Structure formats: C-alpha cells, structure tokens
Amino acid sequence: MATARYDGVADWYDAQLDTAPHRHDVLRANLPTGQGPCLDIGSGTGRDLAVIAEFGWTPVGVELSTDQLRLARPRSNRLVQGDVERLPIKSSVVPMAVSSWTSTDVEHFDRMLSEVARVLVPGGRFLFYGVHPCFNGPHVEACPDGSRLVHTIYREARRHLSAPWWGTDGIRTKVGGMRHLSLADFLNAFIAAGLRIDHVSEPDEEPVPWGIVVAASSVRRRSRKRRSGPSSVSSLARR
C-alpha cells in the first residue's frame, strides 16, 4: 500500500509554496492549450489546477494524501483520491496530463509513468516538472559560493532517508527523505512506459538548475475519428 507522505504536514507544505511562484511560471511556459480533461497527477493541495484551467483544459486532480486533499477541495471540486502508481482512471480517456515534483515522492517512478501512458488517449501529451536528477538530491551538497558538490552516492537509486546537508527542519526530513534516480534511469522510465520524449528543458534561472521539464506524448496513434474525452470525475473513474 502506498504511503501518503504529506499527511500531517500539508498546512506547512502549502505555506512553503507561497515562496515558489516559479512553479506556475514553468507550467505557463510549457503547458499547451487544449480542451478536455487534464489530469494533475499528485496534485497535492491543488495549487496548479487553476493554472491548468487557464489553458482551456478541465483540470482533474489525483492525490493520495487526505490532508492535502483537505486543502485542495476549496480550490476545486474535480478531485480523486488515489495512488499515482495505480491511477483510479479509465484507460485511454485523457488527452493531457501533468505532474509536478512527484518523482522523488513515489517509490516506483516507472510505474507512475506506465499509468500515465495507460490513461492517455493515443497521441495524448504529458508534461512533467520536477527534481533534476543530477543537481538536486541526496548526493548534492550546496556550497556557500553557489556551486554544488556531487557525491558518489549519485548512482544509488533508492529512497534516501537523510543527507548531512539537508538540515533538520526541511521537507525531506518531514516526509521521510526522497527517492533518487540517476538521469539515465529517469529518462529511460519515460521510454519504457511507451512515452515519446518530445522536449527536455532546465528552466531555472540559476546557472545550475534544480529542476527539469520533460514534455512527452503517447506513441500510440490516434484513430481517424477521434472522440472527445469525458471531463467529469465520475466518467473518468475506473471501476
């Protein structure tokens, strides 16, 4: 059974997002316009849902944490509680999906991406924004001069519960560490899931980026007569 790591810290975490306006800037710079349902996978407290709606989509949030959903409900009535490694969504019904800062929280990122590929319509698109595997993680020590020191545990693809440079009151301490992947494992997970990587960018303004953006799409072909996907939560839900 998946662990809802943000139960008990949702209020604290939501307040931290007040100081991260760049997250919405990145979404606005990379999200295509369109119509129909757009899944926000691991939607947390629902802060990204309004941004998704700006681009014409009908946002539907999927989140495991009851505590985070408590804060998300005043922001949206299109929410589903569920595990992102086993999405409670029918197959081939979603034209667009996004996920932000989830790769280090889930235990099996490859399973999450396989679920993304399953729920996308043929040719559907997926936008991921999250931790940069090379420059952000338990192996990375931020130095006072702005440089970063990469330690040899970079290749240890597992959940790291602590690191000497994390401190005692940060997000990693509060949610049980982070799941680290090497860059190769991270990118290969998209390919193995049946997603075509269309574009990769490193959006942070700092010389060494903290985050990475991957735009991908389903490699299955659309049928000639394309049906518009359902947009209500009940019509999307897998029985």
PDB file of C-alpha atoms in Angstrom, residues 51-225:
ATOM      1  CA  VAL A  51      -3.175  27.377 -13.954  1.00  0.00           C
ATOM      2  CA  ILE A  52      -4.141  24.300 -15.963  1.00  0.00           C
ATOM      3  CA  ALA A  53      -7.633  25.758 -16.485  1.00  0.00           C
ATOM      4  CA  GLU A  54      -6.105  28.950 -17.923  1.00  0.00           C
ATOM      5  CA  PHE A  55      -5.068  26.916 -20.976  1.00  0.00           C
ATOM      6  CA  GLY A  56      -8.556  25.623 -21.759  1.00  0.00           C
ATOM      7  CA  TRP A  57      -8.299  22.245 -20.051  1.00  0.00           C
ATOM      8  CA  THR A  58     -10.678  20.841 -17.460  1.00  0.00           C
ATOM      9  CA  PRO A  59      -8.296  20.016 -14.586  1.00  0.00           C
ATOM     10  CA  VAL A  60      -8.807  16.858 -12.538  1.00  0.00           C
ATOM     11  CA  GLY A  61      -6.523  16.342  -9.543  1.00  0.00           C
ATOM     12  CA  VAL A  62      -5.381  12.924  -8.339  1.00  0.00           C
ATOM     13  CA  GLU A  63      -3.850  12.867  -4.852  1.00  0.00           C
ATOM     14  CA  LEU A  64      -3.306  10.196  -2.206  1.00  0.00           C
ATOM     15  CA  SER A  65      -2.912  12.380   0.881  1.00  0.00           C
ATOM     16  CA  THR A  66      -6.151  13.030   2.754  1.00  0.00           C
ATOM     17  CA  ASP A  67      -4.501  16.001   4.438  1.00  0.00           C
ATOM     18  CA  GLN A  68      -3.544  17.609   1.136  1.00  0.00           C
ATOM     19  CA  LEU A  69      -6.989  16.948  -0.337  1.00  0.00           C
ATOM     20  CA  ARG A  70      -8.480  18.809   2.625  1.00  0.00           C
ATOM     21  CA  LEU A  71      -6.700  21.951   1.416  1.00  0.00           C
ATOM     22  CA  ALA A  72      -7.356  21.240  -2.267  1.00  0.00           C
ATOM     23  CA  ARG A  73     -11.164  20.931  -2.017  1.00  0.00           C
ATOM     24  CA  PRO A  74     -11.807  24.678  -1.568  1.00  0.00           C
ATOM     25  CA  ARG A  75      -9.794  25.180  -4.763  1.00  0.00           C
ATOM     26  CA  SER A  76     -11.527  22.558  -6.930  1.00  0.00           C
ATOM     27  CA  ASN A  77     -14.423  20.096  -6.969  1.00  0.00           C
ATOM     28  CA  ARG A  78     -12.695  17.834  -9.506  1.00  0.00           C
ATOM     29  CA  LEU A  79     -10.519  15.713  -7.230  1.00  0.00           C
ATOM     30  CA  VAL A  80      -9.922  11.987  -6.965  1.00  0.00           C
ATOM     31  CA  GLN A  81      -8.154  10.280  -4.080  1.00  0.00           C
ATOM     32  CA  GLY A  82      -5.818   7.618  -5.357  1.00  0.00           C
ATOM     33  CA  ASP A  83      -2.344   6.193  -5.730  1.00  0.00           C
ATOM     34  CA  VAL A  84      -0.429   7.637  -8.701  1.00  0.00           C
ATOM     35  CA  GLU A  85       1.202   4.232  -9.234  1.00  0.00           C
ATOM     36  CA  ARG A  86      -2.270   2.782  -9.785  1.00  0.00           C
ATOM     37  CA  LEU A  87      -4.363   5.627 -11.111  1.00  0.00           C
ATOM     38  CA  PRO A  88      -8.119   5.286 -10.439  1.00  0.00           C
ATOM     39  CA  ILE A  89      -8.771   6.420 -14.015  1.00  0.00           C
ATOM     40  CA  LYS A  90     -10.029   4.505 -17.051  1.00  0.00           C
ATOM     41  CA  SER A  91      -7.623   3.663 -19.860  1.00  0.00           C
ATOM     42  CA  SER A  92      -7.285   5.902 -22.936  1.00  0.00           C
ATOM     43  CA  VAL A  93      -9.546   8.739 -21.777  1.00  0.00           C
ATOM     44  CA  VAL A  94      -7.192  11.647 -21.023  1.00  0.00           C
ATOM     45  CA  PRO A  95      -5.737  13.931 -23.728  1.00  0.00           C
ATOM     46  CA  MET A  96      -3.388  15.773 -21.358  1.00  0.00           C
ATOM     47  CA  ALA A  97      -1.677  15.043 -18.046  1.00  0.00           C
ATOM     48  CA  VAL A  98       0.789  16.937 -15.893  1.00  0.00           C
ATOM     49  CA  SER A  99       2.776  16.070 -12.792  1.00  0.00           C
ATOM     50  CA  SER A 100       4.979  18.337 -10.696  1.00  0.00           C
ATOM     51  CA  TRP A 101       7.659  17.346  -8.181  1.00  0.00           C
ATOM     52  CA  THR A 102       6.464  13.752  -7.784  1.00  0.00           C
ATOM     53  CA  SER A 103       9.416  11.619  -8.910  1.00  0.00           C
ATOM     54  CA  THR A 104      11.116  11.812  -5.513  1.00  0.00           C
ATOM     55  CA  ASP A 105       7.952  11.022  -3.532  1.00  0.00           C
ATOM     56  CA  VAL A 106       6.763   7.879  -5.314  1.00  0.00           C
ATOM     57  CA  GLU A 107       8.543   4.583  -4.745  1.00  0.00           C
ATOM     58  CA  HIS A 108       8.349   3.459  -8.374  1.00  0.00           C
ATOM     59  CA  PHE A 109       8.509   6.330 -10.854  1.00  0.00           C
ATOM     60  CA  ASP A 110       8.457   3.854 -13.733  1.00  0.00           C
ATOM     61  CA  ARG A 111       5.089   2.513 -12.551  1.00  0.00           C
ATOM     62  CA  MET A 112       3.668   6.013 -12.360  1.00  0.00           C
ATOM     63  CA  LEU A 113       4.756   6.709 -15.936  1.00  0.00           C
ATOM     64  CA  SER A 114       3.274   3.403 -17.115  1.00  0.00           C
ATOM     65  CA  GLU A 115      -0.022   4.526 -15.589  1.00  0.00           C
ATOM     66  CA  VAL A 116       0.300   7.887 -17.359  1.00  0.00           C
ATOM     67  CA  ALA A 117       0.750   6.068 -20.677  1.00  0.00           C
ATOM     68  CA  ARG A 118      -2.257   3.856 -19.924  1.00  0.00           C
ATOM     69  CA  VAL A 119      -4.714   6.684 -19.237  1.00  0.00           C
ATOM     70  CA  LEU A 120      -3.607   8.900 -22.142  1.00  0.00           C
ATOM     71  CA  VAL A 121      -5.512   8.767 -25.399  1.00  0.00           C
ATOM     72  CA  PRO A 122      -3.395   7.781 -28.412  1.00  0.00           C
ATOM     73  CA  GLY A 123      -1.186  10.775 -29.121  1.00  0.00           C
ATOM     74  CA  GLY A 124      -2.030  12.304 -25.739  1.00  0.00           C
ATOM     75  CA  ARG A 125       0.535  14.554 -24.065  1.00  0.00           C
ATOM     76  CA  PHE A 126       2.265  14.567 -20.712  1.00  0.00           C
ATOM     77  CA  LEU A 127       4.187  17.382 -19.035  1.00  0.00           C
ATOM     78  CA  PHE A 128       6.488  16.593 -16.121  1.00  0.00           C
ATOM     79  CA  TYR A 129       8.275  19.168 -13.959  1.00  0.00           C
ATOM     80  CA  GLY A 130      10.348  18.054 -11.021  1.00  0.00           C
ATOM     81  CA  VAL A 131      13.659  17.395  -9.332  1.00  0.00           C
ATOM     82  CA  HIS A 132      16.721  17.446 -11.589  1.00  0.00           C
ATOM     83  CA  PRO A 133      18.359  14.021 -11.052  1.00  0.00           C
ATOM     84  CA  CYS A 134      21.882  15.388 -11.490  1.00  0.00           C
ATOM     85  CA  PHE A 135      21.806  18.612  -9.494  1.00  0.00           C
ATOM     86  CA  ASN A 136      19.159  18.081  -6.825  1.00  0.00           C
ATOM     87  CA  GLY A 137      19.120  15.162  -4.428  1.00  0.00           C
ATOM     88  CA  PRO A 138      20.789  13.373  -1.540  1.00  0.00           C
ATOM     89  CA  HIS A 139      24.073  13.340  -3.462  1.00  0.00           C
ATOM     90  CA  VAL A 140      24.170  17.134  -3.944  1.00  0.00           C
ATOM     91  CA  GLU A 141      25.750  19.477  -1.419  1.00  0.00           C
ATOM     92  CA  ALA A 142      25.051  23.182  -1.968  1.00  0.00           C
ATOM     93  CA  CYS A 143      28.196  25.220  -1.279  1.00  0.00           C
ATOM     94  CA  PRO A 144      28.328  28.775   0.125  1.00  0.00           C
ATOM     95  CA  ASP A 145      29.695  30.181  -3.143  1.00  0.00           C
ATOM     96  CA  GLY A 146      26.685  28.915  -5.120  1.00  0.00           C
ATOM     97  CA  SER A 147      28.421  25.885  -6.577  1.00  0.00           C
ATOM     98  CA  ARG A 148      27.310  22.315  -5.885  1.00  0.00           C
ATOM     99  CA  LEU A 149      29.326  19.284  -4.925  1.00  0.00           C
ATOM    100  CA  VAL A 150      28.163  15.943  -6.325  1.00  0.00           C
ATOM    101  CA  HIS A 151      28.931  12.970  -4.084  1.00  0.00           C
ATOM    102  CA  THR A 152      29.476   9.378  -5.153  1.00  0.00           C
ATOM    103  CA  ILE A 153      26.041   8.207  -3.957  1.00  0.00           C
ATOM    104  CA  TYR A 154      24.620   9.666  -7.196  1.00  0.00           C
ATOM    105  CA  ARG A 155      24.254   6.138  -8.592  1.00  0.00           C
ATOM    106  CA  GLU A 156      22.441   4.798  -5.509  1.00  0.00           C
ATOM    107  CA  ALA A 157      18.908   4.682  -6.913  1.00  0.00           C
ATOM    108  CA  ARG A 158      16.838   4.195  -3.765  1.00  0.00           C
ATOM    109  CA  ARG A 159      14.988   6.116  -1.066  1.00  0.00           C
ATOM    110  CA  HIS A 160      17.466   8.185   0.922  1.00  0.00           C
ATOM    111  CA  LEU A 161      16.181   8.980   4.396  1.00  0.00           C
ATOM    112  CA  SER A 162      18.814  11.587   5.246  1.00  0.00           C
ATOM    113  CA  ALA A 163      21.807  13.523   3.986  1.00  0.00           C
ATOM    114  CA  PRO A 164      24.324  15.551   6.028  1.00  0.00           C
ATOM    115  CA  TRP A 165      23.437  18.772   4.178  1.00  0.00           C
ATOM    116  CA  TRP A 166      19.638  18.579   4.482  1.00  0.00           C
ATOM    117  CA  GLY A 167      19.280  20.126   7.920  1.00  0.00           C
ATOM    118  CA  THR A 168      16.658  19.070  10.440  1.00  0.00           C
ATOM    119  CA  ASP A 169      13.532  21.044   9.532  1.00  0.00           C
ATOM    120  CA  GLY A 170      13.231  20.806   5.755  1.00  0.00           C
ATOM    121  CA  ILE A 171      10.764  18.971   3.567  1.00  0.00           C
ATOM    122  CA  ARG A 172      12.900  15.837   3.212  1.00  0.00           C
ATOM    123  CA  THR A 173      13.051  15.382   6.970  1.00  0.00           C
ATOM    124  CA  LYS A 174       9.292  15.886   7.274  1.00  0.00           C
ATOM    125  CA  VAL A 175       8.199  13.449   4.543  1.00  0.00           C
ATOM    126  CA  GLY A 176      10.661  10.608   5.025  1.00  0.00           C
ATOM    127  CA  GLY A 177      13.502  11.506   2.693  1.00  0.00           C
ATOM    128  CA  MET A 178      13.390  11.277  -1.103  1.00  0.00           C
ATOM    129  CA  ARG A 179      13.541   8.621  -3.800  1.00  0.00           C
ATOM    130  CA  HIS A 180      16.530   9.278  -6.030  1.00  0.00           C
ATOM    131  CA  LEU A 181      17.036   8.178  -9.648  1.00  0.00           C
ATOM    132  CA  SER A 182      20.029   8.748 -11.876  1.00  0.00           C
ATOM    133  CA  LEU A 183      19.409  10.803 -15.022  1.00  0.00           C
ATOM    134  CA  ALA A 184      19.627   7.658 -17.164  1.00  0.00           C
ATOM    135  CA  ASP A 185      17.049   5.802 -15.052  1.00  0.00           C
ATOM    136  CA  PHE A 186      14.808   8.877 -15.021  1.00  0.00           C
ATOM    137  CA  LEU A 187      14.746   9.321 -18.808  1.00  0.00           C
ATOM    138  CA  ASN A 188      14.625   5.605 -19.577  1.00  0.00           C
ATOM    139  CA  ALA A 189      11.496   5.315 -17.422  1.00  0.00           C
ATOM    140  CA  PHE A 190       9.645   7.508 -19.939  1.00  0.00           C
ATOM    141  CA  ILE A 191      10.798   5.370 -22.861  1.00  0.00           C
ATOM    142  CA  ALA A 192       9.988   2.064 -21.152  1.00  0.00           C
ATOM    143  CA  ALA A 193       6.476   3.306 -20.347  1.00  0.00           C
ATOM    144  CA  GLY A 194       5.740   3.883 -24.024  1.00  0.00           C
ATOM    145  CA  LEU A 195       6.082   7.658 -23.921  1.00  0.00           C
ATOM    146  CA  ARG A 196       7.990   9.580 -26.577  1.00  0.00           C
ATOM    147  CA  ILE A 197      10.161  12.349 -25.164  1.00  0.00           C
ATOM    148  CA  ASP A 198       9.457  15.424 -27.287  1.00  0.00           C
ATOM    149  CA  HIS A 199      11.410  18.079 -25.412  1.00  0.00           C
ATOM    150  CA  VAL A 200      13.574  18.452 -22.307  1.00  0.00           C
ATOM    151  CA  SER A 201      14.473  21.746 -20.645  1.00  0.00           C
ATOM    152  CA  GLU A 202      16.134  23.030 -17.468  1.00  0.00           C
ATOM    153  CA  PRO A 203      14.028  26.077 -16.629  1.00  0.00           C
ATOM    154  CA  ASP A 204      15.664  27.529 -13.520  1.00  0.00           C
ATOM    155  CA  GLU A 205      17.369  30.885 -13.842  1.00  0.00           C
ATOM    156  CA  GLU A 206      20.338  29.796 -11.714  1.00  0.00           C
ATOM    157  CA  PRO A 207      23.428  28.610 -13.639  1.00  0.00           C
ATOM    158  CA  VAL A 208      22.962  25.108 -12.190  1.00  0.00           C
ATOM    159  CA  PRO A 209      19.277  24.077 -12.362  1.00  0.00           C
ATOM    160  CA  TRP A 210      17.329  22.493  -9.515  1.00  0.00           C
ATOM    161  CA  GLY A 211      14.514  21.269 -11.757  1.00  0.00           C
ATOM    162  CA  ILE A 212      13.897  19.568 -15.089  1.00  0.00           C
ATOM    163  CA  VAL A 213      10.952  19.658 -17.515  1.00  0.00           C
ATOM    164  CA  VAL A 214      10.066  16.762 -19.811  1.00  0.00           C
ATOM    165  CA  ALA A 215       7.346  17.065 -22.442  1.00  0.00           C
ATOM    166  CA  ALA A 216       6.283  13.669 -23.731  1.00  0.00           C
ATOM    167  CA  SER A 217       3.470  12.050 -25.672  1.00  0.00           C
ATOM    168  CA  SER A 218       1.837   8.675 -26.139  1.00  0.00           C
ATOM    169  CA  VAL A 219       3.305   6.794 -29.074  1.00  0.00           C
ATOM    170  CA  ARG A 220       0.004   5.125 -29.901  1.00  0.00           C
ATOM    171  CA  ARG A 221      -1.662   6.544 -32.990  1.00  0.00           C
ATOM    172  CA  ARG A 222      -4.972   8.367 -32.886  1.00  0.00           C
ATOM    173  CA  SER A 223      -7.883   6.807 -34.682  1.00  0.00           C
ATOM    174  CA  ARG A 224      -9.221   8.773 -37.656  1.00  0.00           C
ATOM    175  CA  LYS A 225     -12.484   9.541 -35.876  1.00  0.00           C
TER     176      LYS A 225
END
